[in-house]
């Protein structure tokens, strides 16, 4: 059985983390692929048409394999009117400060997963990775018949076992240090990446991809020695030249010190790791995901346009202080000299 690295034709054991919201641009995905890693396009917030365009843009820049990443469908609960009122009231001062009227919840807040998956199948990348849950058998079968490898995300051993039973080709093990949204669907242990990798390597047979807090060549080497086939790095690429990271976000990352990250539901309603700011401190009653994500969208867009890091979701992992600027190829060379 060829290894995952061989099946994907990789020269480096490093996957660029998919970063939805415009960070993992086609330029960044292609640059990582051209340097020998696996680039991942974070497509969860894209419409089906945008997924097709982004896939075509990657193909114009590279002939190397790449991954498209989506959020697995989740059961969502509708918030009550008083919950919406309270969440709106909490955000209103931030809106007033930006010269915006109070936020309003748009009627439809969740995307159409089936249509997104159809668009991804059309792009036909080497890999379809997903987070936040499990895919149905028919989804996995649609990937299999097209020769697309399916990679799920687990935050603990039990989730990894469930994904293996579902028949995925590989599993991203997301340790607690990882940036951005927690990818699991059951109780999150916020596991140490190295310990989780070691434990999973003993109880799961599919190839494993370790993620969370991997910022140096020594970190990468350690998880491979612990049994991972590949590593997935996000924070390490946030300040890459080719990344879509906004100027105020880049400045906040450059100034970050160890211990500056928190787990917060303030921006999206789903727990995610990022830098502390006025919004993480000031929002105590967010709506569930995806409603809170929709409710904060206007604030985040206005904040980015005004260069205001205090109202942006500044996703960052615990390794943020070890991040550096540079091209994707330079960052990869630091992770795998
Ligand atoms: C801005 C941003 C967006 C992210 N979006 C996604 C996503 O859409 N899908 C996903 O599977 N992971 C996403 N992640 C998380 C990464 O896949 C991964 O778990 C994490 O980057 C690994 O930890 P590290 O940052 O410490 O390297 C995102 C990370 C960042 C920084």
Tab-separated table of C-alpha atoms and ligand atoms in Angstrom:
chain	number	residue	atom	x	y	z
A	1	UNK	CA	0.000	0.000	0.000
A	2	UNK	CA	1.670	3.291	-1.034
A	3	UNK	CA	2.004	5.891	1.713
A	4	UNK	CA	-0.127	9.021	1.756
A	5	UNK	CA	2.926	11.026	0.664
A	6	UNK	CA	3.397	8.711	-2.321
A	7	UNK	CA	-0.297	8.674	-3.217
A	8	UNK	CA	-0.257	12.473	-3.314
A	9	UNK	CA	3.197	12.748	-4.889
A	10	UNK	CA	4.421	15.104	-2.149
A	11	UNK	CA	8.067	16.037	-1.632
A	12	UNK	CA	7.451	17.494	1.846
A	13	UNK	CA	5.323	15.999	4.653
A	14	UNK	CA	3.485	19.279	5.133
A	15	UNK	CA	-0.114	20.249	4.404
A	16	UNK	CA	-1.083	23.921	4.302
A	17	UNK	CA	-4.121	24.165	6.601
A	18	UNK	CA	-7.285	25.164	4.787
A	19	UNK	CA	-8.142	28.670	6.006
A	20	UNK	CA	-11.662	29.704	5.120
A	21	UNK	CA	-12.436	33.394	4.848
A	22	UNK	CA	-9.929	34.235	2.135
A	23	UNK	CA	-6.635	33.437	3.915
A	24	UNK	CA	-5.741	30.327	1.883
A	25	UNK	CA	-5.792	32.126	-1.463
A	26	UNK	CA	-5.251	30.215	-4.727
A	27	UNK	CA	-1.777	31.847	-4.783
A	28	UNK	CA	-0.900	30.389	-1.361
A	29	UNK	CA	-2.360	26.958	-2.199
A	30	UNK	CA	-0.387	26.827	-5.449
A	31	UNK	CA	2.840	28.110	-3.878
A	32	UNK	CA	2.745	25.346	-1.245
A	33	UNK	CA	2.017	22.749	-3.943
A	34	UNK	CA	4.816	24.016	-6.179
A	35	UNK	CA	7.245	23.814	-3.249
A	36	UNK	CA	6.333	20.144	-2.673
A	37	UNK	CA	3.685	20.328	0.088
A	38	UNK	CA	-0.081	19.948	-0.185
A	39	UNK	CA	-1.984	23.220	-0.460
A	40	UNK	CA	-5.578	23.320	0.858
A	41	UNK	CA	-8.213	25.746	-0.324
A	42	UNK	CA	-10.536	26.720	2.536
A	43	UNK	CA	-13.801	26.781	0.588
A	44	UNK	CA	-16.395	26.580	3.368
A	45	UNK	CA	-17.585	30.196	3.035
A	46	UNK	CA	-17.560	30.165	-0.798
A	47	UNK	CA	-20.615	29.786	-3.007
A	48	UNK	CA	-20.599	26.867	-5.472
A	49	UNK	CA	-19.668	29.266	-8.305
A	50	UNK	CA	-16.805	30.721	-6.255
A	51	UNK	CA	-15.526	27.198	-5.484
A	52	UNK	CA	-15.338	26.519	-9.244
A	53	UNK	CA	-13.522	29.819	-9.849
A	54	UNK	CA	-11.061	29.298	-6.988
A	55	UNK	CA	-10.321	25.737	-8.151
A	56	UNK	CA	-9.659	26.996	-11.689
A	57	UNK	CA	-7.425	29.756	-10.302
A	58	UNK	CA	-5.302	27.178	-8.432
A	59	UNK	CA	-5.014	25.074	-11.622
A	60	UNK	CA	-3.770	28.105	-13.571
A	61	UNK	CA	-0.924	28.462	-11.034
A	62	UNK	CA	0.112	24.851	-10.470
A	63	UNK	CA	-0.171	21.346	-11.833
A	64	UNK	CA	0.451	19.880	-8.375
A	65	UNK	CA	-2.307	18.164	-6.374
A	66	UNK	CA	-4.276	20.243	-3.874
A	67	UNK	CA	-7.131	19.867	-1.390
A	68	UNK	CA	-10.510	21.594	-1.190
A	69	UNK	CA	-11.923	21.898	2.337
A	70	UNK	CA	-15.567	22.197	3.420
A	71	UNK	CA	-17.505	22.285	6.696
A	72	UNK	CA	-19.490	19.046	7.151
A	73	UNK	CA	-23.222	19.647	7.610
A	74	UNK	CA	-24.186	20.109	11.253
A	75	UNK	CA	-27.463	20.146	13.077
A	76	UNK	CA	-28.203	23.714	14.085
A	77	UNK	CA	-30.702	25.134	16.537
A	78	UNK	CA	-32.723	28.267	15.834
A	79	UNK	CA	-32.131	30.953	18.478
A	80	UNK	CA	-35.146	32.409	20.284
A	81	UNK	CA	-36.172	36.059	19.773
A	82	UNK	CA	-34.821	37.119	23.217
A	83	UNK	CA	-31.485	35.435	22.434
A	84	UNK	CA	-31.265	37.356	19.156
A	85	UNK	CA	-32.159	40.623	20.919
A	86	UNK	CA	-29.439	40.095	23.523
A	87	UNK	CA	-26.790	39.202	20.912
A	88	UNK	CA	-27.741	42.259	18.835
A	89	UNK	CA	-27.583	44.494	21.925
A	90	UNK	CA	-24.085	43.222	22.744
A	91	UNK	CA	-22.820	43.980	19.249
A	92	UNK	CA	-24.579	47.356	18.891
A	93	UNK	CA	-21.840	49.409	20.655
A	94	UNK	CA	-19.185	47.934	18.352
A	95	UNK	CA	-21.357	48.861	15.366
A	96	UNK	CA	-21.954	52.395	16.699
A	97	UNK	CA	-18.199	52.819	17.141
A	98	UNK	CA	-17.720	51.889	13.469
A	99	UNK	CA	-20.524	54.244	12.372
A	100	UNK	CA	-22.840	51.327	11.504
A	101	UNK	CA	-26.503	50.788	12.451
A	102	UNK	CA	-27.126	47.868	14.888
A	103	UNK	CA	-26.672	44.443	13.275
A	104	UNK	CA	-29.587	42.414	11.933
A	105	UNK	CA	-29.731	38.659	11.438
A	106	UNK	CA	-30.053	37.804	7.740
A	107	UNK	CA	-32.875	35.308	6.924
A	108	UNK	CA	-30.618	32.487	5.669
A	109	UNK	CA	-27.397	31.953	7.547
A	110	UNK	CA	-26.141	28.533	6.485
A	111	UNK	CA	-24.719	27.603	3.106
A	112	UNK	CA	-25.888	24.709	0.975
A	113	UNK	CA	-23.412	21.880	1.635
A	114	UNK	CA	-24.756	19.627	-1.128
A	115	UNK	CA	-24.257	22.353	-3.745
A	116	UNK	CA	-20.792	23.155	-2.365
A	117	UNK	CA	-19.821	19.473	-2.526
A	118	UNK	CA	-21.121	19.198	-6.109
A	119	UNK	CA	-18.951	22.178	-7.058
A	120	UNK	CA	-15.954	20.599	-5.305
A	121	UNK	CA	-16.546	17.297	-7.155
A	122	UNK	CA	-16.571	19.280	-10.384
A	123	UNK	CA	-13.191	20.827	-9.482
A	124	UNK	CA	-12.020	17.243	-8.778
A	125	UNK	CA	-9.071	18.025	-6.478
A	126	UNK	CA	-6.762	15.259	-5.252
A	127	UNK	CA	-8.234	15.637	-1.747
A	128	UNK	CA	-11.516	16.765	-0.199
A	129	UNK	CA	-10.913	17.527	3.467
A	130	UNK	CA	-13.644	18.428	5.908
A	131	UNK	CA	-14.132	19.562	9.480
A	132	UNK	CA	-16.930	20.011	12.071
A	133	UNK	CA	-18.356	16.508	11.631
A	134	UNK	CA	-18.824	13.423	9.492
A	135	UNK	CA	-19.927	12.939	5.889
A	136	UNK	CA	-22.621	10.506	4.808
A	137	UNK	CA	-21.703	7.263	3.043
A	138	UNK	CA	-23.068	8.599	-0.274
A	139	UNK	CA	-20.799	11.668	-0.004
A	140	UNK	CA	-17.735	9.499	0.662
A	141	UNK	CA	-18.746	7.183	-2.199
A	142	UNK	CA	-19.025	10.152	-4.588
A	143	UNK	CA	-15.452	11.098	-3.667
A	144	UNK	CA	-14.185	7.508	-3.964
A	145	UNK	CA	-15.548	6.931	-7.468
A	146	UNK	CA	-13.762	10.073	-8.655
A	147	UNK	CA	-10.483	9.055	-6.994
A	148	UNK	CA	-10.634	11.995	-4.559
A	149	UNK	CA	-9.134	11.175	-1.147
A	150	UNK	CA	-11.408	11.996	1.811
A	151	UNK	CA	-9.749	13.509	4.896
A	152	UNK	CA	-11.807	14.175	8.038
A	153	UNK	CA	-10.892	16.117	11.184
A	154	UNK	CA	-10.882	14.698	14.732
A	155	UNK	CA	-10.096	16.420	18.034
A	156	UNK	CA	-9.879	13.179	20.010
A	157	UNK	CA	-9.510	9.407	19.740
A	158	UNK	CA	-13.222	8.584	19.673
A	159	UNK	CA	-13.844	10.951	16.748
A	160	UNK	CA	-10.841	9.466	14.940
A	161	UNK	CA	-12.264	5.973	15.393
A	162	UNK	CA	-15.655	7.099	14.032
A	163	UNK	CA	-14.042	8.680	10.958
A	164	UNK	CA	-12.024	5.514	10.372
A	165	UNK	CA	-15.218	3.427	10.584
A	166	UNK	CA	-16.852	5.800	8.082
A	167	UNK	CA	-14.105	4.905	5.616
A	168	UNK	CA	-12.079	8.115	5.274
A	169	UNK	CA	-8.622	7.870	3.690
A	170	UNK	CA	-6.848	9.944	6.325
A	171	UNK	CA	-7.575	11.914	9.501
A	172	UNK	CA	-6.372	15.341	10.645
A	173	UNK	CA	-5.783	15.182	14.409
A	174	UNK	CA	-6.425	18.699	15.676
A	175	UNK	CA	-4.677	19.333	18.986
A	176	UNK	CA	-5.856	21.984	21.438
A	177	UNK	CA	-3.133	24.490	20.462
A	178	UNK	CA	-4.540	24.799	16.926
A	179	UNK	CA	-5.745	28.068	15.507
A	180	UNK	CA	-9.312	28.746	14.439
A	181	UNK	CA	-12.441	26.664	14.900
A	182	UNK	CA	-12.387	23.439	16.851
A	183	UNK	CA	-13.145	20.768	14.267
A	184	UNK	CA	-14.836	18.125	16.424
A	185	UNK	CA	-18.442	17.196	17.084
A	186	UNK	CA	-18.233	15.569	20.509
A	187	UNK	CA	-16.639	16.676	23.763
A	188	UNK	CA	-13.368	18.420	22.961
A	189	UNK	CA	-10.437	17.387	25.133
A	190	UNK	CA	-8.148	20.117	23.734
A	191	UNK	CA	-5.531	17.402	23.546
A	192	UNK	CA	-1.798	17.913	23.302
A	193	UNK	CA	-0.993	17.389	19.601
A	194	UNK	CA	1.965	15.092	20.216
A	195	UNK	CA	0.143	12.957	22.808
A	196	UNK	CA	-2.967	12.689	20.612
A	197	UNK	CA	-0.824	11.638	17.646
A	198	UNK	CA	0.931	8.973	19.697
A	199	UNK	CA	-2.355	7.589	21.046
A	200	UNK	CA	-4.096	7.620	17.673
A	201	UNK	CA	-1.158	5.931	15.949
A	202	UNK	CA	-1.703	2.977	18.301
A	203	UNK	CA	-5.453	2.665	17.790
A	204	UNK	CA	-6.277	3.921	14.285
A	205	UNK	CA	-4.951	2.353	11.095
A	206	UNK	CA	-5.582	5.100	8.521
A	207	UNK	CA	-2.743	7.586	7.896
A	208	UNK	CA	-2.753	10.475	10.359
A	209	UNK	CA	-2.080	14.174	9.827
A	210	UNK	CA	-1.028	15.984	13.008
A	211	UNK	CA	-2.132	19.624	13.467
A	212	UNK	CA	-1.917	22.224	16.183
A	213	UNK	CA	1.037	24.283	17.360
A	214	UNK	CA	3.521	22.930	14.782
A	215	UNK	CA	5.768	25.926	14.108
A	216	UNK	CA	9.319	24.554	13.794
A	217	UNK	CA	11.234	21.753	12.082
A	218	UNK	CA	11.598	20.089	15.494
A	219	UNK	CA	7.799	20.167	15.997
A	220	UNK	CA	7.255	18.571	12.578
A	221	UNK	CA	9.901	15.911	13.214
A	222	UNK	CA	8.410	15.079	16.638
A	223	UNK	CA	4.883	14.330	15.369
A	224	UNK	CA	6.224	12.284	12.435
A	225	UNK	CA	8.310	10.282	14.912
A	226	UNK	CA	5.144	9.827	17.006
A	227	UNK	CA	3.383	8.154	14.088
A	228	UNK	CA	1.885	10.898	11.898
A	229	UNK	CA	2.234	10.514	8.117
A	230	UNK	CA	1.943	14.254	7.483
A	231	UNK	CA	1.585	17.509	9.413
A	232	UNK	CA	-0.906	20.314	8.828
A	233	UNK	CA	0.178	23.857	9.642
A	234	UNK	CA	-1.989	26.977	9.733
A	235	UNK	CA	-0.564	29.635	12.042
A	236	UNK	CA	2.882	29.175	10.454
A	237	UNK	CA	1.443	30.418	7.118
A	238	UNK	CA	-0.759	33.281	8.336
A	239	UNK	CA	1.960	35.858	7.588
A	240	UNK	CA	3.005	34.285	4.260
A	241	UNK	CA	3.355	36.766	1.402
A	242	UNK	CA	0.729	34.860	-0.613
A	243	UNK	CA	-1.829	34.613	2.227
A	244	UNK	CA	-4.986	36.729	2.155
A	245	UNK	CA	-4.413	37.952	5.743
A	246	UNK	CA	-5.468	41.622	6.102
A	247	UNK	CA	-3.001	44.339	7.168
A	248	UNK	CA	-4.414	44.874	10.709
A	249	UNK	CA	-4.543	41.075	11.247
A	250	UNK	CA	-0.886	40.773	10.138
A	251	UNK	CA	0.148	43.577	12.501
A	252	UNK	CA	-1.643	41.905	15.432
A	253	UNK	CA	0.050	38.567	14.636
A	254	UNK	CA	3.478	40.230	14.457
A	255	UNK	CA	2.942	41.810	17.888
A	256	UNK	CA	1.521	38.672	19.569
A	257	UNK	CA	3.283	37.133	22.536
A	258	UNK	CA	3.042	33.590	23.959
A	259	UNK	CA	-0.201	33.245	25.909
A	260	UNK	CA	-2.099	35.898	23.942
A	261	UNK	CA	-4.673	33.468	22.466
A	262	UNK	CA	-8.087	32.547	23.893
A	263	UNK	CA	-10.878	30.169	22.976
A	264	UNK	CA	-13.909	32.247	22.020
A	265	UNK	CA	-17.408	31.860	20.577
A	266	UNK	CA	-17.808	35.631	20.165
A	267	UNK	CA	-17.336	35.838	16.393
A	268	UNK	CA	-19.029	32.749	14.991
A	269	UNK	CA	-20.872	30.993	17.818
A	270	UNK	CA	-18.485	28.042	17.490
A	271	UNK	CA	-15.442	27.718	19.727
A	272	UNK	CA	-12.272	28.934	18.014
A	273	UNK	CA	-8.776	30.006	19.077
A	274	UNK	CA	-7.620	33.528	18.333
A	275	UNK	CA	-5.959	36.610	19.792
A	276	UNK	CA	-7.752	38.402	22.619
A	277	UNK	CA	-9.353	41.694	21.652
A	278	UNK	CA	-12.302	43.947	22.521
A	279	UNK	CA	-14.836	41.567	20.962
A	280	UNK	CA	-13.558	38.407	22.687
A	281	UNK	CA	-13.687	40.347	25.973
A	282	UNK	CA	-17.016	42.065	25.368
A	283	UNK	CA	-19.317	39.375	23.952
A	284	UNK	CA	-20.733	37.006	26.558
A	285	UNK	CA	-23.914	35.734	24.901
A	286	UNK	CA	-23.227	34.825	21.278
A	287	UNK	CA	-25.853	33.055	19.180
A	288	UNK	CA	-25.059	29.516	18.013
A	289	UNK	CA	-23.099	28.889	14.811
A	290	UNK	CA	-23.821	29.899	12.062
A	291	UNK	CA	-26.135	32.697	13.238
A	292	UNK	CA	-23.453	34.551	15.252
A	293	UNK	CA	-21.114	34.289	12.270
A	294	UNK	CA	-23.745	35.983	10.099
A	295	UNK	CA	-24.487	38.582	12.778
A	296	UNK	CA	-20.830	39.662	13.103
A	297	UNK	CA	-20.032	39.657	9.356
A	298	UNK	CA	-20.709	43.359	8.792
A	299	UNK	CA	-18.638	44.374	11.828
A	300	UNK	CA	-15.700	42.266	10.678
A	301	UNK	CA	-15.843	43.639	7.134
A	302	UNK	CA	-16.055	47.259	8.324
A	303	UNK	CA	-13.251	46.617	10.838
A	304	UNK	CA	-10.958	45.197	8.148
A	305	UNK	CA	-11.668	48.180	5.865
A	306	UNK	CA	-10.949	50.618	8.718
A	307	UNK	CA	-7.780	48.782	9.834
A	308	UNK	CA	-9.339	48.040	13.241
A	309	UNK	CA	-7.871	44.831	14.731
A	310	UNK	CA	-9.987	45.306	17.878
A	311	UNK	CA	-13.155	44.123	16.074
A	312	UNK	CA	-11.649	41.434	13.793
A	313	UNK	CA	-11.536	37.692	14.339
A	314	UNK	CA	-7.764	37.364	14.766
A	315	UNK	CA	-7.527	33.565	14.563
A	316	UNK	CA	-4.153	32.434	15.884
A	317	UNK	CA	-2.759	29.231	17.370
A	318	UNK	CA	-0.732	28.892	20.542
A	319	UNK	CA	2.451	28.967	18.440
A	320	UNK	CA	1.692	32.450	17.101
A	321	UNK	CA	4.750	34.130	18.646
A	322	UNK	CA	7.012	31.798	16.622
A	323	UNK	CA	5.406	32.865	13.334
A	324	UNK	CA	7.404	34.706	10.690
A	325	UNK	CA	6.963	36.611	7.479
A	326	UNK	CA	8.199	35.202	4.192
A	327	UNK	CA	7.087	33.471	1.049
A	328	UNK	CA	5.319	30.140	1.433
A	329	UNK	CA	8.433	28.417	0.051
A	330	UNK	CA	10.620	30.105	2.692
A	331	UNK	CA	8.238	29.127	5.489
A	332	UNK	CA	8.174	25.530	4.212
A	333	UNK	CA	11.975	25.470	4.114
A	334	UNK	CA	11.965	26.446	7.810
A	335	UNK	CA	9.545	23.621	8.655
A	336	UNK	CA	11.376	20.965	6.600
A	337	UNK	CA	14.985	22.095	6.068
B	1	LIG	C1	-7.946	31.798	9.493
B	1	LIG	C2	-8.079	30.322	9.671
B	1	LIG	C3	-9.140	29.652	9.100
B	1	LIG	C4	-9.242	28.262	9.234
B	1	LIG	N1	-10.241	27.648	8.570
B	1	LIG	C5	-10.287	26.299	8.536
B	1	LIG	C6	-11.202	25.649	7.679
B	1	LIG	O1	-11.963	26.281	6.953
B	1	LIG	N2	-11.232	24.292	7.699
B	1	LIG	C7	-10.381	23.549	8.483
B	1	LIG	O2	-10.434	22.327	8.423
B	1	LIG	N3	-9.506	24.150	9.300
B	1	LIG	C8	-9.414	25.503	9.336
B	1	LIG	N4	-8.492	26.122	10.130
B	1	LIG	C9	-7.715	25.322	11.134
B	1	LIG	C10	-6.563	24.497	10.597
B	1	LIG	O3	-7.017	23.539	9.716
B	1	LIG	C11	-5.709	23.740	11.619
B	1	LIG	O4	-6.482	23.029	12.536
B	1	LIG	C12	-4.791	24.618	12.374
B	1	LIG	O5	-4.350	25.666	11.565
B	1	LIG	C13	-3.579	23.861	12.854
B	1	LIG	O6	-3.015	24.513	13.944
B	1	LIG	P1	-1.834	25.607	13.847
B	1	LIG	O7	-2.453	26.833	13.409
B	1	LIG	O8	-1.368	25.677	15.260
B	1	LIG	O9	-0.834	25.122	12.862
B	1	LIG	C14	-8.325	27.517	10.007
B	1	LIG	C15	-7.263	28.206	10.565
B	1	LIG	C16	-7.123	29.583	10.378
B	1	LIG	C17	-5.935	30.282	10.903
